[in-house]
C-alpha cells in the first residue's frame, strides 16, 4: 500500500468531501463578489445576486471565465487581494496577446505546494529521494511548483531548471537522482542522451513526473523502457496555480483531481451545457481555496473525460483522462479534426520515436499536411527505396487512423529541434 500524503483529505468519504467543497465554494463566491468588481459585474449582467448562490448545486448558474476575461483585466483586474498581501506572480508562456498574470498569497503558495507534494508522494517519493526538477524556473509554474512539493515531502531537491543537458546528466549520475520532473518531450530527449552517453547503468532513477504538454501512452512506454522508471502524468495550468491540479497514482489510469481545492466540470464546448461524468467535453475548473487569484468556472479548453469509479490506489478523488487535445488548438485538416497526439500514437505504434513535426499549408484552396519524422539511427542508411517504403508505410498508417492522406517525410536522426520545455509540434502556415 502506498503511503499517502494528507491521507485524510485524499481518501475522504465523498459526502464529507462535498460538505467541504460546499463550504469552501460559498466562501469563494463571496470572496469574488466582495473583492473583484469585474466578476461582480459579470454576475449582475446575467441577473445573478449573491443570494442566488445557496450551495454547490448552484455552481452552473455562474458565468464562465475565459482567457479573454483574463486579457481584458490584465494585469491585476481579477486579483481578490491587494498587492500588499501577494507574495508572487507567475505567468503563461503564451506567445500571442497579453500574457496571463496569476497572483499568489503565501497561503496560496502553501496550498499549491500541498497539491504538488501529493503528486510526488503518489509517484513514490519519500524523504529518502533525490528529486531533480528540470522544469523551467521563473515565470513558468513548472519549476517552482514541483520544487515546493519536493521540499514539502522532505526530498533532497535539485533545482536544475531546464536546459544544459550534459549538466543534467552529470548531476543525475553524481548526485544519485531518483525522481525527475520535466516535460515528457524533454524526458524523451534525456533518455536518448543517456543511451548515447552509455550511462544507463549509472543512473538511479525510479520515477518521473511529466506534464505541461500532451503525451501519448506510447510515449509513456518508450520513456519507461528507456529509463527503467515509472512515468507519472501531472496536469495543471498557470491560471489555477500551476502543476498539481491533478496527478497520477501508481495505477496510471487517469489523474486524481485535488477536489478539495478545485471543483471540476465537463461542458459541451459548443453549447456550454454541463455534461454527465464519463462524457467527453471541455474541462472547467472552479478554484475554491485560492485567495489572490480565484477563478470560478474557468474554461481550460482542454478536452477530457472524468471518471468517478473507485481507484485501486484507494484515493477517492475523481480522475480526469489525459487531455485529448484542446478545443481551440485542434487542427482541422481537409475538414477532419486532428489532434497531434493521434499522429504521435501512430508513430509510436510503428516503432518510431516521438520526434516529429506537423506542418500544415494551404495550396490551391486545399489543405496539405506534412508530417516530418526522424528516421531511427539504425535505419538511416541513405537507401532510397527503403526510405520511400518506410514513408509510405507511415503515411498509410496515419491515413488509417485519421482518414486523410498526409505526406510523411523521414528526416535525419536528431534533425528536429529538441525542446527543453514544451515541444512545438505543429507549424500551421495557413493562419499566416
Ligand atoms: O503547463 C503547468 C504545468 C507545469 C503542468 C508542469 C504540469 C507540469 P501552462 O503553461 O499555463 O501551465 O499550460 C497549461 O498545458 O491547459 C494543457 O493544455 C497543457 N497541459 C498541462 N499539463 C498537461 C498534461 C502548465 N499533463 C496547459 N497533459 C493546459 C496534457 C497538459 N496537457
Short mmCIF file of C-alpha atoms and ligand atoms in Angstrom, two decimals:
data_model
loop_
_atom_site.label_atom_id
_atom_site.label_comp_id
_atom_site.label_asym_id
_atom_site.label_seq_id
_atom_site.Cartn_x
_atom_site.Cartn_y
_atom_site.Cartn_z
CA UNK A 1 0.00 0.00 0.00
CA UNK A 2 1.33 3.41 -0.91
CA UNK A 3 1.93 5.91 1.85
CA UNK A 4 -0.40 8.85 1.36
CA UNK A 5 0.32 12.46 1.98
CA UNK A 6 -2.59 14.26 3.64
CA UNK A 7 -4.31 10.91 3.63
CA UNK A 8 -7.41 12.19 5.42
CA UNK A 9 -8.24 14.59 2.56
CA UNK A 10 -7.30 12.44 -0.39
CA UNK A 11 -9.20 9.43 0.86
CA UNK A 12 -12.11 11.33 2.29
CA UNK A 13 -15.58 9.93 2.14
CA UNK A 14 -17.36 11.58 -0.83
CA UNK A 15 -20.20 13.02 1.27
CA UNK A 16 -17.73 14.68 3.60
CA UNK A 17 -15.80 15.98 0.60
CA UNK A 18 -18.97 17.51 -0.86
CA UNK A 19 -19.64 19.23 2.50
CA UNK A 20 -16.12 20.66 2.49
CA UNK A 21 -16.42 21.77 -1.14
CA UNK A 22 -19.78 23.37 -0.43
CA UNK A 23 -18.42 25.39 2.47
CA UNK A 24 -15.33 26.49 0.54
CA UNK A 25 -17.31 27.25 -2.62
CA UNK A 26 -19.75 29.59 -0.86
CA UNK A 27 -16.85 31.37 0.84
CA UNK A 28 -15.14 31.77 -2.51
CA UNK A 29 -18.22 33.17 -4.27
CA UNK A 30 -18.49 35.78 -1.51
CA UNK A 31 -14.77 36.49 -1.86
CA UNK A 32 -15.04 37.34 -5.59
CA UNK A 33 -18.33 39.23 -5.12
CA UNK A 34 -16.80 41.40 -2.41
CA UNK A 35 -13.33 41.83 -3.87
CA UNK A 36 -13.43 41.55 -7.68
CA UNK A 37 -15.65 44.27 -9.22
CA UNK A 38 -15.21 42.76 -12.70
CA UNK A 39 -16.62 39.45 -11.51
CA UNK A 40 -19.48 41.06 -9.58
CA UNK A 41 -20.45 42.93 -12.76
CA UNK A 42 -20.31 39.71 -14.78
CA UNK A 43 -22.72 38.10 -12.30
CA UNK A 44 -25.04 41.12 -12.22
CA UNK A 45 -25.06 41.29 -16.04
CA UNK A 46 -26.81 37.93 -16.14
CA UNK A 47 -29.16 38.90 -13.32
CA UNK A 48 -27.39 36.97 -10.54
CA UNK A 49 -27.02 38.19 -6.98
CA UNK A 50 -25.12 36.60 -4.14
CA UNK A 51 -28.39 35.24 -2.69
CA UNK A 52 -28.94 33.13 -5.82
CA UNK A 53 -25.92 31.01 -4.95
CA UNK A 54 -27.03 28.92 -1.99
CA UNK A 55 -24.97 25.77 -2.42
CA UNK A 56 -22.57 23.99 -4.71
CA UNK A 57 -25.61 22.82 -6.70
CA UNK A 58 -25.92 26.41 -7.98
CA UNK A 59 -22.42 26.31 -9.50
CA UNK A 60 -23.82 26.01 -13.03
CA UNK A 61 -25.65 29.35 -12.65
CA UNK A 62 -22.35 31.24 -12.51
CA UNK A 63 -20.90 32.78 -15.67
CA UNK A 64 -17.79 31.21 -17.21
CA UNK A 65 -14.40 32.88 -17.09
CA UNK A 66 -12.23 32.63 -20.19
CA UNK A 67 -8.76 33.69 -21.25
CA UNK A 68 -10.38 36.76 -22.85
CA UNK A 69 -11.55 37.89 -19.40
CA UNK A 70 -8.01 37.43 -18.14
CA UNK A 71 -6.60 39.50 -21.01
CA UNK A 72 -9.20 42.21 -20.51
CA UNK A 73 -8.37 42.57 -16.83
CA UNK A 74 -4.59 42.36 -17.28
CA UNK A 75 -2.62 42.64 -15.07
CA UNK A 76 -4.39 42.87 -11.68
CA UNK A 77 -8.10 43.18 -12.53
CA UNK A 78 -9.07 39.70 -11.27
CA UNK A 79 -6.98 39.79 -8.09
CA UNK A 80 -9.11 39.38 -4.99
CA UNK A 81 -6.38 40.58 -2.65
CA UNK A 82 -4.42 43.83 -2.57
CA UNK A 83 -0.86 43.68 -3.90
CA UNK A 84 0.50 44.07 -0.37
CA UNK A 85 -0.98 40.67 0.54
CA UNK A 86 0.52 38.92 -2.50
CA UNK A 87 3.99 37.41 -2.49
CA UNK A 88 4.45 36.00 -6.02
CA UNK A 89 3.29 36.09 -9.59
CA UNK A 90 3.63 33.53 -12.36
CA UNK A 91 2.75 33.96 -15.97
CA UNK A 92 1.88 31.88 -19.01
CA UNK A 93 4.22 31.20 -21.84
CA UNK A 94 1.64 32.40 -24.40
CA UNK A 95 3.17 33.99 -27.48
CA UNK A 96 0.10 35.86 -28.71
CA UNK A 97 -1.87 38.57 -26.96
CA UNK A 98 -1.32 39.66 -23.42
CA UNK A 99 0.23 37.20 -21.05
CA UNK A 100 -1.85 35.85 -18.18
CA UNK A 101 -0.57 37.03 -14.81
CA UNK A 102 -1.59 34.93 -11.79
CA UNK A 103 -1.00 36.14 -8.23
CA UNK A 104 -0.43 34.19 -5.03
CA UNK A 105 -0.63 34.95 -1.32
CA UNK A 106 1.68 32.95 0.95
CA UNK A 107 -1.34 30.78 1.79
CA UNK A 108 -1.89 30.12 -1.94
CA UNK A 109 1.74 29.02 -2.28
CA UNK A 110 1.41 26.71 0.75
CA UNK A 111 -1.69 25.03 -0.70
CA UNK A 112 -0.08 24.74 -4.12
CA UNK A 113 2.90 23.01 -2.51
CA UNK A 114 0.44 20.61 -0.86
CA UNK A 115 -1.01 19.76 -4.27
CA UNK A 116 2.36 19.05 -5.88
CA UNK A 117 3.59 17.13 -2.84
CA UNK A 118 0.64 14.76 -3.30
CA UNK A 119 1.78 14.19 -6.89
CA UNK A 120 5.28 13.37 -5.69
CA UNK A 121 4.07 11.00 -2.98
CA UNK A 122 1.78 9.30 -5.47
CA UNK A 123 4.88 8.68 -7.59
CA UNK A 124 6.56 7.06 -4.58
CA UNK A 125 8.54 10.00 -3.17
CA UNK A 126 9.74 9.92 0.45
CA UNK A 127 12.34 11.85 2.44
CA UNK A 128 14.94 9.45 1.07
CA UNK A 129 14.52 10.63 -2.50
CA UNK A 130 16.64 12.97 -4.58
CA UNK A 131 14.38 14.99 -6.89
CA UNK A 132 15.80 16.72 -9.94
CA UNK A 133 13.44 19.44 -11.08
CA UNK A 134 14.18 20.17 -14.74
CA UNK A 135 11.05 22.16 -15.47
CA UNK A 136 11.87 25.81 -16.15
CA UNK A 137 12.11 28.07 -13.10
CA UNK A 138 10.95 31.65 -13.43
CA UNK A 139 7.60 32.85 -14.70
CA UNK A 140 6.64 29.32 -15.80
CA UNK A 141 4.98 27.42 -12.95
CA UNK A 142 6.66 24.04 -13.53
CA UNK A 143 9.93 24.63 -11.67
CA UNK A 144 8.54 26.47 -8.65
CA UNK A 145 5.56 24.10 -8.36
CA UNK A 146 7.45 20.81 -8.21
CA UNK A 147 10.22 22.42 -6.16
CA UNK A 148 7.72 23.43 -3.48
CA UNK A 149 6.14 19.98 -3.38
CA UNK A 150 9.51 18.28 -3.17
CA UNK A 151 10.51 20.44 -0.19
CA UNK A 152 7.22 19.66 1.49
CA UNK A 153 7.79 15.90 1.19
CA UNK A 154 11.31 16.45 2.51
CA UNK A 155 13.16 15.18 -0.56
CA UNK A 156 16.61 16.45 -1.40
CA UNK A 157 15.70 18.89 -4.16
CA UNK A 158 17.96 19.76 -7.10
CA UNK A 159 16.60 22.97 -8.67
CA UNK A 160 18.18 22.41 -12.10
CA UNK A 161 15.63 24.22 -14.27
CA UNK A 162 15.53 23.23 -17.93
CA UNK A 163 18.38 23.03 -20.43
CA UNK A 164 22.08 22.23 -20.28
CA UNK A 165 21.53 18.53 -20.85
CA UNK A 166 25.11 17.45 -20.19
CA UNK A 167 24.97 19.11 -16.76
CA UNK A 168 21.59 17.47 -16.11
CA UNK A 169 23.14 14.05 -16.80
CA UNK A 170 26.21 14.77 -14.71
CA UNK A 171 24.14 15.75 -11.67
CA UNK A 172 21.78 12.85 -12.25
CA UNK A 173 24.66 10.38 -12.01
CA UNK A 174 26.83 12.20 -9.42
CA UNK A 175 24.01 13.09 -7.02
CA UNK A 176 22.03 9.88 -7.43
CA UNK A 177 18.77 11.43 -8.64
CA UNK A 178 15.84 9.07 -8.05
CA UNK A 179 12.95 11.17 -9.40
CA UNK A 180 12.95 13.61 -12.32
CA UNK A 181 10.33 16.21 -13.11
CA UNK A 182 10.19 17.70 -16.62
CA UNK A 183 8.10 17.83 -19.78
CA UNK A 184 7.65 14.41 -21.42
CA UNK A 185 9.42 15.63 -24.57
CA UNK A 186 12.44 16.64 -22.51
CA UNK A 187 12.29 13.30 -20.66
CA UNK A 188 12.47 11.52 -24.04
CA UNK A 189 15.44 13.69 -25.02
CA UNK A 190 17.19 12.99 -21.69
CA UNK A 191 16.54 9.27 -22.20
CA UNK A 192 18.09 9.41 -25.68
CA UNK A 193 21.09 11.33 -24.36
CA UNK A 194 21.59 8.82 -21.52
CA UNK A 195 21.66 5.97 -24.02
CA UNK A 196 24.03 7.81 -26.34
CA UNK A 197 26.36 8.60 -23.44
CA UNK A 198 26.22 4.92 -22.39
CA UNK A 199 25.44 5.79 -18.77
CA UNK A 200 22.17 3.90 -18.34
CA UNK A 201 23.71 1.69 -15.62
CA UNK A 202 24.93 4.74 -13.68
CA UNK A 203 21.54 6.32 -13.13
CA UNK A 204 19.35 5.52 -10.12
CA UNK A 205 16.06 6.91 -11.39
CA UNK A 206 12.89 5.17 -10.23
CA UNK A 207 10.15 7.58 -11.30
CA UNK A 208 9.40 10.63 -13.37
CA UNK A 209 6.65 13.27 -13.12
CA UNK A 210 5.93 14.54 -16.58
CA UNK A 211 3.34 17.03 -17.73
CA UNK A 212 2.66 20.50 -19.14
CA UNK A 213 2.04 19.12 -22.64
CA UNK A 214 0.15 16.29 -24.31
CA UNK A 215 1.85 12.89 -24.47
CA UNK A 216 0.55 9.52 -25.52
CA UNK A 217 0.51 6.14 -23.76
CA UNK A 218 3.06 5.03 -26.37
CA UNK A 219 5.41 7.81 -25.37
CA UNK A 220 4.99 6.75 -21.74
CA UNK A 221 6.06 3.22 -22.62
CA UNK A 222 9.07 4.48 -24.58
CA UNK A 223 10.26 6.65 -21.68
CA UNK A 224 9.59 3.93 -19.08
CA UNK A 225 11.50 1.34 -21.12
CA UNK A 226 14.44 3.56 -21.94
CA UNK A 227 14.90 4.79 -18.38
CA UNK A 228 13.60 1.81 -16.42
CA UNK A 229 11.25 4.03 -14.44
CA UNK A 230 7.55 4.55 -13.81
CA UNK A 231 6.37 7.67 -15.68
CA UNK A 232 3.56 9.62 -13.97
CA UNK A 233 1.46 12.28 -15.60
CA UNK A 234 0.77 15.61 -13.89
CA UNK A 235 -1.63 18.30 -15.04
CA UNK A 236 -2.22 21.92 -14.24
CA UNK A 237 -2.33 25.43 -15.58
CA UNK A 238 -1.00 28.81 -14.52
CA UNK A 239 -4.49 30.21 -14.06
CA UNK A 240 -5.14 27.61 -11.31
CA UNK A 241 -1.68 27.81 -9.60
CA UNK A 242 0.27 25.54 -11.96
CA UNK A 243 1.12 21.82 -11.87
CA UNK A 244 -0.75 19.72 -9.31
CA UNK A 245 -4.37 20.38 -10.20
CA UNK A 246 -4.33 16.63 -10.83
CA UNK A 247 -1.76 13.83 -10.88
CA UNK A 248 -1.40 10.12 -11.48
CA UNK A 249 -1.13 7.44 -8.81
CA UNK A 250 0.54 4.07 -9.28
CA UNK A 251 -2.50 2.71 -11.13
CA UNK A 252 -1.72 5.17 -14.01
CA UNK A 253 -5.36 5.16 -15.02
CA UNK A 254 -6.15 8.86 -15.08
CA UNK A 255 -5.14 11.79 -12.92
CA UNK A 256 -6.75 12.34 -9.49
CA UNK A 257 -8.07 15.88 -9.24
CA UNK A 258 -7.32 17.69 -5.98
CA UNK A 259 -11.02 18.18 -5.43
CA UNK A 260 -10.65 19.80 -2.03
CA UNK A 261 -9.13 22.76 -3.96
CA UNK A 262 -10.67 22.53 -7.43
CA UNK A 263 -14.19 21.61 -8.50
CA UNK A 264 -14.19 20.05 -11.95
CA UNK A 265 -16.95 20.11 -14.54
CA UNK A 266 -17.01 18.91 -18.13
CA UNK A 267 -19.10 21.00 -20.52
CA UNK A 268 -20.06 20.80 -24.16
CA UNK A 269 -17.65 23.28 -25.81
CA UNK A 270 -20.37 24.41 -28.26
CA UNK A 271 -23.46 24.73 -26.05
CA UNK A 272 -21.54 25.11 -22.76
CA UNK A 273 -24.09 22.79 -21.10
CA UNK A 274 -22.61 20.68 -18.26
CA UNK A 275 -22.20 17.04 -19.28
CA UNK A 276 -22.54 13.94 -17.05
CA UNK A 277 -19.40 12.27 -15.69
CA UNK A 278 -17.98 9.98 -18.36
CA UNK A 279 -18.75 12.30 -21.30
CA UNK A 280 -16.03 13.87 -23.38
CA UNK A 281 -16.00 17.64 -23.25
CA UNK A 282 -14.18 20.77 -22.16
CA UNK A 283 -12.81 20.81 -18.66
CA UNK A 284 -13.93 23.70 -16.46
CA UNK A 285 -12.48 24.38 -13.01
CA UNK A 286 -13.53 26.42 -10.01
CA UNK A 287 -10.77 27.12 -7.51
CA UNK A 288 -12.31 27.08 -4.06
CA UNK A 289 -9.30 27.81 -1.86
CA UNK A 290 -7.22 30.35 -3.77
CA UNK A 291 -7.12 33.76 -2.14
CA UNK A 292 -5.32 36.08 -4.56
CA UNK A 293 -6.48 34.85 -7.95
CA UNK A 294 -9.66 32.81 -7.57
CA UNK A 295 -11.31 31.73 -10.80
CA UNK A 296 -14.88 30.49 -10.93
CA UNK A 297 -15.84 28.20 -13.81
CA UNK A 298 -12.65 28.77 -15.76
CA UNK A 299 -12.75 27.25 -19.25
CA UNK A 300 -9.47 25.41 -19.74
CA UNK A 301 -10.13 24.49 -23.41
CA UNK A 302 -8.71 21.06 -22.59
CA UNK A 303 -10.86 18.19 -23.85
CA UNK A 304 -11.15 15.42 -21.25
CA UNK A 305 -13.32 12.74 -19.71
CA UNK A 306 -13.94 12.49 -15.95
CA UNK A 307 -14.10 9.14 -14.17
CA UNK A 308 -15.67 8.73 -10.72
CA UNK A 309 -15.20 4.98 -10.40
CA UNK A 310 -13.22 3.81 -7.36
CA UNK A 311 -9.47 3.65 -7.99
CA UNK A 312 -7.38 0.66 -6.94
CA UNK A 313 -4.99 3.03 -5.10
CA UNK A 314 -7.69 3.90 -2.55
CA UNK A 315 -7.86 7.62 -3.26
CA UNK A 316 -11.43 8.89 -3.52
CA UNK A 317 -10.82 11.98 -5.65
CA UNK A 318 -12.21 11.66 -9.17
CA UNK A 319 -9.87 11.23 -12.09
CA UNK A 320 -9.52 13.04 -15.39
CA UNK A 321 -8.22 11.45 -18.55
CA UNK A 322 -5.13 12.77 -20.27
CA UNK A 323 -6.24 15.85 -22.18
CA UNK A 324 -7.15 14.57 -25.66
CA UNK A 325 -6.41 17.89 -27.28
CA UNK A 326 -7.70 21.40 -26.87
CA UNK A 327 -10.96 22.74 -28.11
CA UNK A 328 -9.00 25.64 -29.52
CA UNK A 329 -5.84 24.13 -31.00
CA UNK A 330 -7.39 21.10 -32.52
CA UNK A 331 -6.29 21.09 -36.16
CA UNK A 332 -8.88 20.84 -38.87
CA UNK A 333 -7.22 19.36 -41.94
CA UNK A 334 -9.35 18.87 -45.01
CA UNK A 335 -12.33 19.21 -42.72
CA UNK A 336 -11.18 16.44 -40.39
CA UNK A 337 -10.50 17.13 -36.72
CA UNK A 338 -6.93 16.10 -35.98
CA UNK A 339 -5.16 16.01 -32.66
CA UNK A 340 -1.35 15.84 -32.83
CA UNK A 341 -1.50 13.10 -30.18
CA UNK A 342 -3.28 10.83 -32.70
CA UNK A 343 -0.39 11.16 -35.14
CA UNK A 344 2.05 10.62 -32.29
CA UNK A 345 0.37 7.39 -31.29
CA UNK A 346 0.66 6.07 -34.87
CA UNK A 347 4.39 6.90 -34.95
CA UNK A 348 4.99 5.06 -31.71
CA UNK A 349 2.92 2.08 -32.81
CA UNK A 350 5.05 1.91 -35.94
CA UNK A 351 8.26 1.86 -33.89
CA UNK A 352 9.38 5.49 -34.27
CA UNK A 353 10.49 7.84 -31.51
CA UNK A 354 8.13 10.73 -30.77
CA UNK A 355 10.37 13.28 -32.52
CA UNK A 356 8.13 14.81 -35.13
CA UNK A 357 6.62 17.97 -36.51
CA UNK A 358 3.32 18.51 -38.30
CA UNK A 359 3.41 21.20 -40.97
CA UNK A 360 0.12 22.33 -42.49
CA UNK A 361 -0.14 24.52 -45.60
CA UNK A 362 -2.90 25.56 -47.95
CA UNK A 363 -2.18 25.00 -51.63
CA UNK A 364 -4.80 26.00 -54.23
CA UNK A 365 -7.51 26.15 -51.55
CA UNK A 366 -6.73 22.69 -50.32
CA UNK A 367 -5.01 21.71 -47.09
CA UNK A 368 -1.68 19.94 -47.36
CA UNK A 369 -0.23 18.25 -44.32
CA UNK A 370 3.32 17.04 -43.99
CA UNK A 371 4.50 15.01 -41.03
CA UNK A 372 8.25 15.20 -40.52
CA UNK A 373 9.54 12.25 -38.57
CA UNK A 374 13.05 11.36 -37.56
CA UNK A 375 14.43 8.20 -39.05
CA UNK A 376 15.67 5.72 -36.40
CA UNK A 377 19.54 5.91 -36.48
CA UNK A 378 19.90 2.18 -37.19
CA UNK A 379 17.69 2.52 -40.31
CA UNK A 380 19.45 5.64 -41.59
CA UNK A 381 21.39 4.12 -44.49
CA UNK A 382 20.57 6.56 -47.28
CA UNK A 383 18.97 3.77 -49.33
CA UNK A 384 16.23 5.46 -51.30
CA UNK A 385 13.84 2.59 -51.95
CA UNK A 386 13.85 1.68 -48.28
CA UNK A 387 13.20 5.28 -47.32
CA UNK A 388 10.27 5.53 -49.73
CA UNK A 389 8.85 2.30 -48.41
CA UNK A 390 9.06 3.49 -44.82
CA UNK A 391 7.47 6.84 -45.66
CA UNK A 392 4.61 5.13 -47.47
CA UNK A 393 4.11 2.70 -44.58
CA UNK A 394 3.75 5.55 -42.11
CA UNK A 395 1.54 7.60 -44.39
CA UNK A 396 -0.80 4.61 -44.81
CA UNK A 397 -0.92 4.03 -41.05
CA UNK A 398 -1.79 7.69 -40.42
CA UNK A 399 -4.47 7.53 -43.13
CA UNK A 400 -5.91 4.51 -41.38
CA UNK A 401 -6.13 6.44 -38.13
CA UNK A 402 -7.32 9.83 -39.40
CA UNK A 403 -8.99 9.05 -42.70
CA UNK A 404 -6.95 11.67 -44.54
CA UNK A 405 -3.81 11.45 -46.62
CA UNK A 406 -0.74 13.15 -45.22
CA UNK A 407 2.71 13.32 -46.71
CA UNK A 408 5.34 11.76 -44.48
CA UNK A 409 8.92 12.94 -44.79
CA UNK A 410 11.56 10.99 -42.90
CA UNK A 411 14.41 13.23 -41.85
CA UNK A 412 17.87 12.52 -40.43
CA UNK A 413 18.14 11.40 -36.79
CA UNK A 414 18.40 14.39 -34.43
CA UNK A 415 17.47 16.93 -37.10
CA UNK A 416 14.24 18.01 -35.42
CA UNK A 417 14.94 20.61 -32.80
CA UNK A 418 14.72 19.24 -29.24
CA UNK A 419 12.80 21.22 -26.68
CA UNK A 420 13.80 21.86 -23.12
CA UNK A 421 10.28 22.95 -22.31
CA UNK A 422 7.10 22.34 -24.25
CA UNK A 423 7.72 20.88 -27.70
CA UNK A 424 6.49 22.80 -30.74
CA UNK A 425 4.77 20.05 -32.69
CA UNK A 426 2.61 21.99 -35.11
CA UNK A 427 3.55 24.59 -37.70
CA UNK A 428 0.29 25.79 -39.18
CA UNK A 429 1.18 28.08 -42.07
CA UNK A 430 -2.47 28.53 -43.04
CA UNK A 431 -3.06 31.16 -40.36
CA UNK A 432 -0.24 33.41 -41.51
O1 LIG B 1 1.87 23.76 -18.14
C1 LIG B 1 1.58 23.84 -15.73
C2 LIG B 1 2.33 22.57 -15.60
C3 LIG B 1 3.67 22.59 -15.34
C4 LIG B 1 1.66 21.36 -15.65
C5 LIG B 1 4.38 21.40 -15.15
C6 LIG B 1 2.33 20.16 -15.47
C7 LIG B 1 3.69 20.19 -15.22
P1 LIG B 1 0.56 26.41 -18.52
O2 LIG B 1 1.86 26.80 -19.11
O3 LIG B 1 -0.36 27.50 -18.08
O4 LIG B 1 0.76 25.53 -17.23
O5 LIG B 1 -0.18 25.47 -19.57
C8 LIG B 1 -1.41 24.87 -19.25
O6 LIG B 1 -0.85 23.00 -20.67
O7 LIG B 1 -4.27 23.92 -20.23
C9 LIG B 1 -2.97 22.00 -21.00
O8 LIG B 1 -3.42 22.34 -22.30
C10 LIG B 1 -1.47 21.76 -21.04
N1 LIG B 1 -1.10 20.71 -20.07
C11 LIG B 1 -0.69 20.84 -18.80
N2 LIG B 1 -0.44 19.63 -18.25
C12 LIG B 1 -0.74 18.71 -19.21
C13 LIG B 1 -0.70 17.28 -19.27
C14 LIG B 1 1.44 24.35 -17.17
N3 LIG B 1 -0.30 16.54 -18.25
C15 LIG B 1 -1.86 23.98 -20.39
N4 LIG B 1 -1.10 16.69 -20.43
C16 LIG B 1 -3.09 23.18 -20.05
C17 LIG B 1 -1.52 17.42 -21.49
C18 LIG B 1 -1.17 19.40 -20.36
N5 LIG B 1 -1.56 18.76 -21.48
#
